[in-house]
């Protein structure tokens, strides 16, 4: 049973390009169709070779943007089901939230931000919207995937209202207004916190596996040490690697339960999705006390994992690859595929923005290959595991 404050596909605000429901491919709701369009998109498939934490990892067991997105979707659905929200919309938002990330994660984004500084800048969240609304265009009748307003609204502001949208988001909002200054649906708020839960814990798992994190350091955090002692009591004779993975599972469960409990308390008196949007505050998230502990965990992860010396070294090399690609295409557009050359405007900023679109869609592997082909030398040491 869906709650009254859930988003309902039957009352969706529709799509930018109206479509007849007659002859729809299978008995699916509009939100299910959104999810399926995302899963079948090339942009989603490329996430399998895009950096999550470790750049161009050589091992098969480290997470990529795709496996991260799948894990976010699993967590999001659990929370949505417990709250009576629309699970399909929640899942679609979780699956789409990283589609705008360029190769090499934040190192690639920083390089594009620098390259695009004179042309309006670059932002991966706005790029996600640009990707699904304009760039990924498999349909003959319109640009983009033509997803519902509810999905686009949630994706645009899943981290909260936007008072000063950048050029990319402003253009899309002008074409299909998304009420950027209001809070989004609960489904979008759940997708945002599910993202936090997933990377908080799965990055611990990957960091331990890679040897960048030490369990002893992690246990200096009260949040983790309490859980570790409980795991040891339950399984006193289990191998340490299994206990570590059990710790991660327990942490996810602890966070999910906190979000569900806190969100239910916040929803007292909320009777519709429009009241959610008009509440003027975040309704779904961690409780204040748990949020403080979660911030401490993030600070630890930045210090010990994200800014680890090996990570910093690999990030510098990745940054150089993206910067060199942008410079090459800016100087010689014939290096780009013909279909992308056809999109290039004669003048900036539009010309530079198409180059950024092309690079942002690349996988780590493809970016490395193109850099090698253009400059005659494969980038060395471009991995941090």
Coordinates of C-alpha atoms in Angstrom, one line a residue, residues 321 324 368-380:
X321 CA 44.3 12.6 -19.2
X324 CA 44.8 16.6 -22.6
X368 CA 42.8 6.1 -21.7
X369 CA 42.6 4.6 -25.2
X370 CA 41.8 7.9 -26.8
X371 CA 44.6 9.7 -25.0
X372 CA 47.0 7.0 -26.1
X373 CA 45.8 7.2 -29.7
X374 CA 46.1 11.0 -29.9
X375 CA 49.4 11.4 -28.1
X376 CA 51.0 8.2 -29.1
X377 CA 51.7 7.1 -25.6
X378 CA 49.5 5.2 -23.1
X379 CA 49.3 7.0 -19.7
X380 CA 51.5 5.2 -17.2

